[in-house]
Amino acid sequence: MKVESYLRKRLMELAPPATRGQTDPLGAWAVQKIRLDGKPFTFQGHEYLRAIYDDTAQHIILSKAAQIGGTSWAILRSVFACLNGLNVIYYFPTRTDVLDFSKSRVGPLLGDNPFLAEKMTQTDTAGLKRIGDAHLYLRGMQSSVGMKSVPADMIVFDELDEATPDARAMAWERIAHSDYKRVVELSNPSLPGYGIDEQFEKSDQRHWTIKCSACGSWTCLEREFPDRLGQEVTVIRERDGIAFRACPKCSGELDPDQGEWVPDYPDRAIHGYRVSQLFSAKVDPGEILADYRTTRFPERFYNLKIGIPWADLANRVDMGAVLACCRTADPPPKGVNVMGVDTGKALHTVILRTNSGGRDHLPAHAIHLQECATFEELSELMKRFHVQVCVIDGLPETHATRDFAVSQRRYRRYVYLNYFVESQRGAPKWDGKELSVTINRTDALDASRTVIRDRTVSLPPPSPTVRTFAEHMARDAKQLIEDPDTGAQKYRYVKSSGPNHYSLAFTYAVMALQRAQVYVGPSPV
């Protein structure tokens, strides 16, 4: 055994980075050696997983429904990589997830497969497994310390949509000095363009496409499934009280195992798979149809059953909705001007004007959008546009923004530093003495989305700056979050990667607009 281990190790060391760890297909290894839940591993009922197991691409994306075998694949791929000499970090959203996973998934895997337990030497803790000559680290993404601690050859992101984009970027640094740089990302999707869906969009976008034995046509079930509740379902039919997967062209019964993965963009290096319960033979299509007809939580149904991202239009605005607010006529010449500013490396600014009897009777008009570099530029904008009320992000530049707010008082311009308070509900609380305003973040963004959705504000005519504004607005979307300990549910706004500065600046401008409408005079305090 020692000689075999030595020879295997030397072969791995001599293998080039492009092929190291690819000596055997993962699928064949799993079928020959692995037991799961006390039973021999098999692809029966999960034929769609076979190609995923044998995919040796350096970067693989798995946008998946619940209970389709994705996590089992990810952990077996990680163990297999360790056996082939690669150090792996398996990331979870929280430390609690790490402990639960180690106990409920890794422990039983080792118990069912004694040969793996024999490969584990020296170290066996909840967060660290030494497997052969390599290590499997289990880490939560909430702790920056845990994410900076060790280098790796391969990283796995499990439940990516529950982690922040910043945490993902930090985790990527763990493979910066590796010759192998392998990445696996998997998650139930949540919002379009966010988390796993954002990464899937960068991949070759593979879809399980099933051939109809009756008419010969090919069907991608999740693409044919209705994207809104209440529409007719053509890919699930019922006959004599029994539901079956149906060809949308001839209504013939489809065998979910008779399919193949078809990429939309075959030339892309990143391999992406969208996995749905619709093509798992282990899932009764009648249950999917019943859930579709009765669900009160469509986002959960589409995310966990169909395996696609989904967002109600009430929970986000897209670029089209924003650009639909662009005007063709000049804004009214008179009104009270207010301003919202998001701070950061740049100062993104939105100036709104209230309507004083304008022709179109809209409550407000955006008259200026600008990215400023300094507070001096902000001061010039305040003077140039006769801005009376301004709301500016109180963080992170607290001292600079407070100095700016104090400096404007001498010109009878009123600047308030905004702070989001998650426990606060209802109207914003203004404090003239402290030059501050507090509000619940979700309530504030709700208000600014409503203004766009109801078209009660006009935007300047389309331009590169206006398009950037629309992109920033579309990056924020509201997601239903459940507390894992209490089960309590609440909505919060999350953003896809990329800036959303104008979104926040517009939100602050809407707050300033509300303040100006409450009191327009020499001092709104």
Coordinates of C-alpha atoms in Angstrom, one line a residue:
M1 CA 0.0 0.0 0.0
K2 CA 2.9 2.4 0.8
V3 CA 4.4 1.7 -2.6
E4 CA 1.1 2.3 -4.3
S5 CA 0.5 5.5 -2.4
Y6 CA 4.0 6.7 -3.3
L7 CA 3.6 6.0 -7.0
R8 CA 0.2 7.6 -7.1
K9 CA 1.6 10.7 -5.4
R10 CA 4.6 10.9 -7.8
L11 CA 2.2 10.6 -10.8
M12 CA 0.1 13.4 -9.5
E13 CA 3.1 15.6 -9.0
L14 CA 4.3 15.0 -12.6
A15 CA 0.9 15.6 -14.1
P16 CA 0.4 19.1 -15.6
P17 CA -2.1 21.5 -14.0
A18 CA -4.6 21.0 -16.8
T19 CA -4.9 17.3 -16.1
R20 CA -4.0 16.8 -12.5
G21 CA -6.9 15.1 -10.7
Q22 CA -8.5 13.9 -13.9
T23 CA -7.0 10.4 -14.0
D24 CA -10.4 8.8 -13.6
P25 CA -13.9 10.0 -14.4
L26 CA -15.7 11.0 -11.2
G27 CA -18.8 9.2 -12.3
A28 CA -17.1 5.8 -12.8
W29 CA -15.3 6.2 -9.4
A30 CA -18.5 7.0 -7.6
V31 CA -20.4 4.0 -9.2
Q32 CA -17.6 1.6 -8.4
K33 CA -16.7 2.7 -4.9
I34 CA -19.2 5.0 -3.2
R35 CA -22.2 4.2 -1.1
L36 CA -24.7 7.0 -0.2
D37 CA -27.4 6.6 2.4
G38 CA -26.4 3.0 2.9
K39 CA -26.9 2.1 -0.8
P40 CA -24.5 1.8 -3.8
F41 CA -24.2 5.0 -5.7
T42 CA -26.2 5.0 -9.0
F43 CA -27.4 7.4 -11.6
Q44 CA -30.8 5.7 -11.8
G45 CA -33.4 8.3 -11.7
H46 CA -30.8 11.0 -12.0
E47 CA -29.4 10.4 -15.5
Y48 CA -28.9 14.2 -16.0
L49 CA -26.1 14.0 -13.3
R50 CA -23.9 11.7 -15.3
A51 CA -22.4 14.3 -17.5
I52 CA -22.0 16.7 -14.6
Y53 CA -20.0 14.1 -12.6
D54 CA -17.7 13.5 -15.6
D55 CA -17.2 17.2 -16.5
T56 CA -13.6 18.1 -15.8
A57 CA -13.9 21.8 -16.6
Q58 CA -11.9 24.1 -14.3
H59 CA -15.0 26.2 -13.5
I60 CA -18.4 24.7 -13.2
I61 CA -21.7 26.4 -12.2
L62 CA -24.7 24.5 -10.9
S63 CA -27.9 26.5 -10.7
K64 CA -30.1 23.9 -9.1
A65 CA -33.5 23.1 -7.7
A66 CA -33.8 21.5 -4.3
Q67 CA -33.1 17.8 -3.7
I68 CA -31.6 16.9 -7.1
G69 CA -28.3 15.5 -5.9
G70 CA -26.2 18.7 -6.4
T71 CA -24.6 18.8 -3.0
S72 CA -23.7 15.1 -3.1
W73 CA -21.9 15.8 -6.3
A74 CA -20.1 18.8 -4.9
I75 CA -18.8 16.9 -1.8
L76 CA -17.8 13.8 -3.8
R77 CA -16.0 16.0 -6.3
S78 CA -14.2 17.7 -3.4
V79 CA -13.1 14.4 -1.8
F80 CA -12.0 13.1 -5.2
A81 CA -9.9 16.2 -5.8
C82 CA -8.3 15.6 -2.4
L83 CA -7.5 12.0 -3.3
N84 CA -5.8 13.4 -6.3
G85 CA -3.6 15.7 -4.3
L86 CA -5.6 19.0 -4.5
N87 CA -6.3 21.1 -1.4
V88 CA -10.0 22.1 -1.4
I89 CA -11.9 24.8 0.5
Y90 CA -15.6 24.1 0.7
Y91 CA -17.4 27.4 1.5
F92 CA -20.8 27.8 3.2
P93 CA -22.7 31.0 4.0
T94 CA -22.3 30.6 7.8
R95 CA -20.3 28.7 10.4
T96 CA -23.5 27.0 11.5
D97 CA -23.9 25.6 8.0
V98 CA -20.4 24.2 8.2
L99 CA -21.1 22.3 11.4
D100 CA -24.4 21.0 10.1
F101 CA -22.9 19.9 6.9
S102 CA -19.9 18.2 8.5
K103 CA -22.3 16.3 10.8
S104 CA -25.1 15.4 8.4
R105 CA -23.3 14.9 5.1
V106 CA -19.5 14.3 5.6
G107 CA -19.9 12.1 8.7
P108 CA -22.4 9.7 7.1
L109 CA -20.3 9.6 3.9
L110 CA -17.3 8.4 5.8
G111 CA -19.4 5.9 7.8
D112 CA -20.8 4.4 4.6
N113 CA -17.3 4.3 2.9
P114 CA -14.6 2.9 5.3
F115 CA -12.0 3.2 2.5
L116 CA -12.4 7.0 2.7
A117 CA -12.1 7.0 6.5
E118 CA -8.8 5.0 6.1
K119 CA -7.5 7.8 3.9
M120 CA -8.2 10.3 6.6
T121 CA -5.0 10.8 8.7
Q122 CA -3.8 13.1 11.4
T123 CA -6.7 15.6 11.3
D124 CA -10.5 15.0 11.4
T125 CA -12.4 18.0 12.8
A126 CA -15.7 19.7 11.8
G127 CA -13.8 22.2 9.7
L128 CA -10.8 20.3 8.5
K129 CA -10.3 16.8 7.0
R130 CA -7.0 15.5 5.9
I131 CA -7.7 13.1 3.0
G132 CA -4.6 11.3 1.6
D133 CA -2.0 13.9 1.1
A134 CA -4.4 16.9 0.8
H135 CA -6.8 18.8 3.0
L136 CA -10.5 19.5 2.7
Y137 CA -11.3 22.7 4.6
L138 CA -14.9 23.5 5.5
R139 CA -15.4 27.3 6.0
G140 CA -18.2 29.8 6.6
M141 CA -18.2 33.0 4.5
Q142 CA -19.3 35.3 7.3
S143 CA -15.8 35.3 8.9
S144 CA -13.1 37.2 7.0
V145 CA -10.5 35.4 9.2
G146 CA -11.7 32.0 8.1
M147 CA -11.6 33.1 4.5
K148 CA -8.1 34.3 4.6
S149 CA -6.5 31.5 6.5
V150 CA -5.3 29.0 3.9
P151 CA -4.4 28.7 0.2
A152 CA -6.1 26.1 -2.0
D153 CA -6.2 24.5 -5.4
M154 CA -10.0 24.3 -5.6
I155 CA -12.8 26.2 -4.0
V156 CA -16.4 25.2 -3.8
F157 CA -19.2 27.7 -3.1
D158 CA -22.3 26.0 -1.7
E159 CA -25.6 28.0 -1.5
L160 CA -23.9 31.0 -3.2
D161 CA -27.0 33.1 -3.1
E162 CA -26.9 33.3 0.7
A163 CA -23.4 34.8 0.6
T164 CA -22.4 38.4 -0.3
P165 CA -20.6 39.2 -3.5
D166 CA -17.8 40.7 -1.4
A167 CA -17.3 37.4 0.5
R168 CA -17.2 35.5 -2.8
A169 CA -14.5 37.9 -4.2
M170 CA -12.4 37.4 -1.0
A171 CA -12.7 33.6 -1.2
W172 CA -11.4 33.7 -4.8
E173 CA -8.1 35.0 -3.5
R174 CA -7.4 31.5 -1.9
I175 CA -6.6 30.0 -5.3
A176 CA -4.6 33.0 -6.5
H177 CA -1.2 31.2 -6.3
S178 CA -2.4 27.8 -7.3
D179 CA -1.5 26.2 -10.7
Y180 CA -4.9 24.5 -10.8
K181 CA -7.5 27.1 -9.9
R182 CA -10.6 25.0 -9.9
V183 CA -13.9 26.5 -9.0
V184 CA -17.3 24.9 -8.3
E185 CA -20.3 27.1 -7.6
L186 CA -23.8 25.8 -6.8
S187 CA -26.9 27.2 -5.3
N188 CA -30.7 27.3 -5.5
P189 CA -31.3 30.4 -7.6
S190 CA -33.1 33.4 -6.1
L191 CA -33.3 36.6 -8.1
P192 CA -32.6 37.1 -11.8
G193 CA -29.0 38.4 -12.3
Y194 CA -28.0 37.7 -8.7
G195 CA -25.7 35.1 -7.2
I196 CA -25.7 31.8 -9.0
D197 CA -27.9 33.2 -11.9
E198 CA -25.3 35.9 -12.5
Q199 CA -22.6 33.3 -12.7
F200 CA -24.7 31.0 -14.9
E201 CA -25.2 33.9 -17.3
K202 CA -21.4 34.0 -17.8
S203 CA -21.2 30.2 -18.5
D204 CA -22.0 28.2 -21.6
Q205 CA -25.6 27.8 -20.2
R206 CA -26.4 24.1 -20.6
H207 CA -30.0 22.9 -20.5
W208 CA -31.2 19.3 -20.2
T209 CA -33.1 18.7 -23.5
I210 CA -35.3 15.7 -23.8
K211 CA -36.2 13.9 -27.1
C212 CA -39.8 12.9 -27.6
S213 CA -40.1 9.3 -28.7
A214 CA -43.4 10.0 -30.5
C215 CA -42.6 13.0 -32.7
G216 CA -38.8 13.3 -32.4
S217 CA -38.9 16.9 -31.2
W218 CA -36.6 18.2 -28.4
T219 CA -37.9 19.9 -25.2
C220 CA -36.2 21.9 -22.5
L221 CA -38.8 21.5 -19.7
E222 CA -37.9 24.4 -17.5
R223 CA -37.9 26.8 -20.5
E224 CA -41.3 25.6 -21.5
F225 CA -42.8 25.9 -18.0
P226 CA -44.9 29.1 -17.4
D227 CA -42.9 31.9 -15.9
R228 CA -46.0 33.3 -14.1
L229 CA -48.7 31.7 -12.0
G230 CA -52.0 31.1 -13.6
Q231 CA -50.8 30.3 -17.1
E232 CA -51.4 26.9 -18.8
V233 CA -48.8 24.2 -18.2
T234 CA -48.1 22.4 -21.4
V235 CA -45.2 20.2 -20.3
I236 CA -47.2 18.4 -17.6
R237 CA -50.4 16.6 -18.6
E238 CA -52.8 14.4 -16.8
R239 CA -54.4 11.2 -18.0
D240 CA -56.7 9.1 -15.9
G241 CA -55.7 11.0 -12.9
I242 CA -52.0 10.4 -13.5
A243 CA -49.6 13.3 -14.3
F244 CA -46.7 12.8 -16.8
R245 CA -44.1 15.0 -18.5
A246 CA -45.5 15.9 -21.9
C247 CA -44.1 17.0 -25.2
P248 CA -45.6 20.5 -25.8
K249 CA -45.9 19.7 -29.5
C250 CA -47.6 16.3 -29.6
S251 CA -48.5 15.8 -25.9
G252 CA -46.6 12.5 -26.0
E253 CA -45.1 11.3 -22.7
L254 CA -41.4 12.3 -22.2
D255 CA -38.8 10.1 -20.5
P256 CA -36.6 12.5 -18.5
D257 CA -33.7 10.1 -18.7
Q258 CA -33.7 10.4 -22.5
G259 CA -32.0 13.7 -22.7
E260 CA -28.7 15.5 -23.2
W261 CA -27.1 18.7 -22.1
V262 CA -27.2 21.4 -24.8
P263 CA -25.2 24.6 -24.3
D264 CA -26.4 27.9 -25.6
Y265 CA -22.9 29.2 -25.9
P266 CA -20.6 26.2 -26.6
D267 CA -17.4 28.3 -27.0
R268 CA -17.4 29.5 -23.4
A269 CA -14.9 28.0 -21.0
I270 CA -17.1 28.1 -17.9
H271 CA -19.6 25.1 -17.9
G272 CA -23.0 26.0 -16.4
Y273 CA -25.9 23.6 -15.7
R274 CA -29.5 24.5 -14.8
V275 CA -31.0 21.6 -13.0
S276 CA -34.7 21.3 -12.3
Q277 CA -37.0 18.8 -10.5
L278 CA -38.9 18.7 -13.8
F279 CA -36.4 16.2 -15.2
S280 CA -35.7 14.1 -12.1
A281 CA -37.4 10.7 -12.4
K282 CA -37.5 10.7 -8.6
V283 CA -40.0 13.6 -8.5
D284 CA -43.6 13.1 -9.3
P285 CA -44.7 15.7 -11.9
G286 CA -48.1 15.6 -10.3
E287 CA -46.7 17.1 -7.2
I288 CA -45.0 19.9 -9.2
L289 CA -48.3 20.7 -10.9
A290 CA -50.2 20.7 -7.6
D291 CA -47.7 23.1 -6.1
Y292 CA -47.9 25.4 -9.1
R293 CA -51.6 25.6 -8.8
T294 CA -51.7 26.2 -5.0
T295 CA -48.5 27.9 -3.9
R296 CA -48.7 31.2 -2.1
F297 CA -44.9 31.8 -2.4
P298 CA -44.1 31.8 -6.2
E299 CA -40.5 32.7 -5.6
R300 CA -39.9 29.6 -3.6
F301 CA -41.8 27.4 -6.1
Y302 CA -39.7 28.7 -9.0
N303 CA -36.4 28.7 -7.1
L304 CA -36.7 25.3 -5.4
K305 CA -39.0 23.3 -7.8
I306 CA -38.3 24.6 -11.3
G307 CA -34.8 25.7 -10.5
I308 CA -34.9 29.1 -12.1
P309 CA -34.5 32.6 -10.7
W310 CA -37.7 34.5 -10.2
A311 CA -38.8 38.0 -9.0
D312 CA -42.2 39.5 -8.8
L313 CA -42.3 42.9 -10.6
A314 CA -43.5 44.3 -7.3
N315 CA -40.1 43.5 -5.8
R316 CA -37.9 45.1 -8.4
V317 CA -37.7 47.5 -11.3
D318 CA -35.9 46.5 -14.5
M319 CA -34.1 48.8 -16.9
G320 CA -37.2 49.0 -19.1
A321 CA -39.3 50.3 -16.3
V322 CA -36.7 53.0 -15.4
L323 CA -36.1 54.1 -19.0
A324 CA -39.9 54.3 -19.6
C325 CA -39.8 57.3 -17.2
C326 CA -37.6 59.3 -19.6
R327 CA -39.3 62.5 -20.8
T328 CA -39.5 64.1 -24.2
A329 CA -40.4 67.7 -23.0
D330 CA -38.5 70.1 -20.7
P331 CA -39.2 69.9 -17.0
P332 CA -41.2 72.7 -15.4
P333 CA -39.0 75.8 -14.8
K334 CA -40.2 76.4 -11.3
G335 CA -40.2 74.2 -8.2
V336 CA -38.2 73.2 -5.2
N337 CA -35.0 71.4 -5.9
V338 CA -33.7 68.6 -3.7
M339 CA -30.7 66.3 -3.9
G340 CA -29.7 62.8 -3.0
V341 CA -26.0 61.7 -2.7
D342 CA -24.4 58.3 -2.3
T343 CA -20.9 58.5 -1.0
G344 CA -17.9 56.2 -1.8
K345 CA -15.0 56.5 -4.1
A346 CA -17.2 58.9 -6.1
L347 CA -20.2 61.0 -5.0
H348 CA -23.2 59.9 -7.1
T349 CA -25.8 62.7 -7.2
V350 CA -29.5 62.9 -8.2
I351 CA -31.3 66.2 -8.2
L352 CA -35.1 66.3 -8.3
R353 CA -37.4 69.2 -8.8
T354 CA -40.9 69.4 -7.3
N355 CA -43.7 70.4 -9.7
S356 CA -45.2 73.8 -9.2
G357 CA -48.1 73.6 -11.6
G358 CA -46.3 72.1 -14.5
R359 CA -48.0 71.0 -17.7
D360 CA -47.8 67.3 -17.0
H361 CA -48.7 67.4 -13.3
L362 CA -46.1 64.9 -12.3
P363 CA -45.0 65.3 -8.7
A364 CA -41.3 65.5 -9.5
H365 CA -38.7 65.6 -12.3
A366 CA -35.1 64.5 -12.2
I367 CA -33.2 67.4 -13.6
H368 CA -29.6 66.4 -13.1
L369 CA -27.5 63.2 -12.6
Q370 CA -23.8 63.5 -12.0
E371 CA -20.8 61.6 -10.6
C372 CA -18.8 64.1 -8.5
A373 CA -15.3 63.7 -7.3
T374 CA -15.2 66.1 -4.3
F375 CA -17.5 67.8 -1.8
E376 CA -16.5 71.1 -3.4
E377 CA -18.2 69.9 -6.5
L378 CA -21.3 69.0 -4.5
S379 CA -21.3 72.5 -3.0
E380 CA -21.2 74.0 -6.5
L381 CA -24.1 71.8 -7.5
M382 CA -26.1 72.9 -4.5
K383 CA -25.4 76.6 -5.4
R384 CA -26.0 76.1 -9.2
F385 CA -29.3 74.4 -8.8
H386 CA -30.5 76.2 -5.7
V387 CA -30.9 72.9 -3.8
Q388 CA -32.9 73.4 -0.6
V389 CA -32.9 70.0 0.9
C390 CA -30.3 67.3 0.5
V391 CA -30.0 63.8 1.9
I392 CA -26.6 62.2 1.8
D393 CA -25.3 58.8 2.9
G394 CA -24.0 59.1 6.4
L395 CA -21.5 56.2 6.0
P396 CA -18.7 55.6 5.5
E397 CA -17.5 59.3 5.3
T398 CA -19.2 60.5 8.5
H399 CA -16.8 63.3 9.3
A400 CA -16.6 64.6 5.7
T401 CA -20.4 64.5 5.2
R402 CA -21.1 66.2 8.5
D403 CA -18.6 69.0 7.7
F404 CA -20.3 69.4 4.4
A405 CA -23.8 69.5 6.0
V406 CA -22.6 72.2 8.5
S407 CA -21.0 74.2 5.8
Q408 CA -24.3 74.5 3.8
R409 CA -26.3 75.8 6.7
R410 CA -24.8 79.3 6.3
Y411 CA -26.4 79.4 2.8
R412 CA -29.8 78.1 4.1
R413 CA -29.3 74.8 2.4
Y414 CA -30.3 71.9 4.6
V415 CA -28.3 68.6 4.4
Y416 CA -29.2 65.5 6.4
L417 CA -27.0 62.5 6.9
N418 CA -28.9 59.3 6.3
Y419 CA -28.6 56.2 8.5
F420 CA -30.5 53.0 7.9
V421 CA -32.0 51.4 11.0
E422 CA -33.4 47.9 10.4
S423 CA -35.5 47.9 13.5
Q424 CA -37.3 51.2 12.6
R425 CA -40.6 51.1 10.9
G426 CA -42.7 53.8 9.3
A427 CA -41.8 57.3 8.3
P428 CA -38.3 58.6 8.4
K429 CA -37.2 60.4 11.6
W430 CA -35.6 63.8 11.0
D431 CA -33.3 65.4 13.5
G432 CA -32.4 69.0 12.6
K433 CA -30.0 69.4 15.6
E434 CA -27.9 66.3 14.6
L435 CA -28.4 67.0 10.9
S436 CA -29.5 63.4 10.5
V437 CA -32.4 61.2 9.3
T438 CA -33.0 57.5 10.0
I439 CA -35.2 55.1 8.1
N440 CA -35.6 51.3 7.6
R441 CA -33.6 50.4 4.4
T442 CA -36.3 48.3 2.9
D443 CA -39.0 50.9 3.4
A444 CA -36.7 53.6 1.8
L445 CA -36.0 51.5 -1.3
D446 CA -39.6 50.5 -1.5
A447 CA -40.6 54.1 -1.7
S448 CA -38.1 54.9 -4.5
R449 CA -39.1 51.8 -6.5
T450 CA -42.8 52.9 -6.2
V451 CA -41.9 56.3 -7.7
I452 CA -40.4 54.6 -10.8
R453 CA -43.0 51.9 -11.0
D454 CA -45.9 54.4 -10.9
R455 CA -44.1 56.8 -13.2
T456 CA -44.6 59.7 -10.8
V457 CA -41.2 61.1 -11.7
S458 CA -39.7 62.0 -15.1
L459 CA -36.1 61.3 -16.0
P460 CA -33.9 63.2 -18.5
P461 CA -34.0 61.9 -22.1
P462 CA -32.0 58.7 -22.8
S463 CA -28.2 59.2 -22.6
P464 CA -25.2 57.1 -21.4
T465 CA -25.6 58.6 -17.9
V466 CA -29.3 57.9 -17.8
R467 CA -28.6 54.3 -18.9
T468 CA -26.1 53.9 -16.2
F469 CA -28.7 55.2 -13.7
A470 CA -31.2 52.6 -15.0
E471 CA -28.6 49.8 -14.6
H472 CA -27.9 50.9 -11.0
M473 CA -31.6 51.0 -10.2
A474 CA -32.2 47.5 -11.7
R475 CA -29.4 45.9 -9.5
D476 CA -31.5 46.2 -6.3
A477 CA -34.3 43.6 -5.8
K478 CA -36.3 42.6 -2.8
Q479 CA -35.9 39.0 -1.5
L480 CA -37.9 37.1 1.1
I481 CA -35.5 36.0 3.9
E482 CA -36.3 33.4 6.5
D483 CA -34.5 33.4 9.9
P484 CA -33.0 29.8 10.2
D485 CA -33.5 29.8 13.9
T486 CA -37.0 31.3 14.4
G487 CA -38.5 30.8 10.9
A488 CA -39.5 34.5 10.9
Q489 CA -39.7 35.9 7.4
K490 CA -38.9 39.4 6.2
Y491 CA -38.0 41.1 3.0
R492 CA -34.7 42.8 2.3
Y493 CA -33.1 44.3 -0.7
V494 CA -30.0 42.6 -2.2
K495 CA -28.0 43.7 -5.2
S496 CA -26.3 41.8 -7.9
S497 CA -22.6 42.4 -8.5
G498 CA -21.9 45.8 -10.0
P499 CA -22.5 49.3 -8.6
N500 CA -25.9 50.5 -7.4
H501 CA -24.8 54.0 -6.4
Y502 CA -27.4 55.9 -8.4
S503 CA -30.1 53.6 -6.9
L504 CA -29.2 54.8 -3.4
A505 CA -28.7 58.4 -4.5
F506 CA -32.2 58.4 -6.0
T507 CA -33.6 56.8 -2.8
Y508 CA -32.1 59.7 -0.8
A509 CA -33.4 62.2 -3.3
V510 CA -37.0 60.8 -2.9
M511 CA -36.6 61.1 0.9
A512 CA -35.5 64.8 0.4
L513 CA -38.4 65.3 -1.8
Q514 CA -40.8 64.1 0.9
R515 CA -39.1 66.4 3.4
A516 CA -39.5 69.4 1.1
Q517 CA -43.1 68.6 0.5
V518 CA -43.8 68.6 4.2
Y519 CA -42.2 72.0 4.7
V520 CA -41.0 74.5 2.1
G521 CA -39.7 77.6 3.8
P522 CA -36.5 79.2 5.2
S523 CA -35.8 76.2 7.5
P524 CA -37.3 72.7 7.2
V525 CA -36.0 71.8 10.6

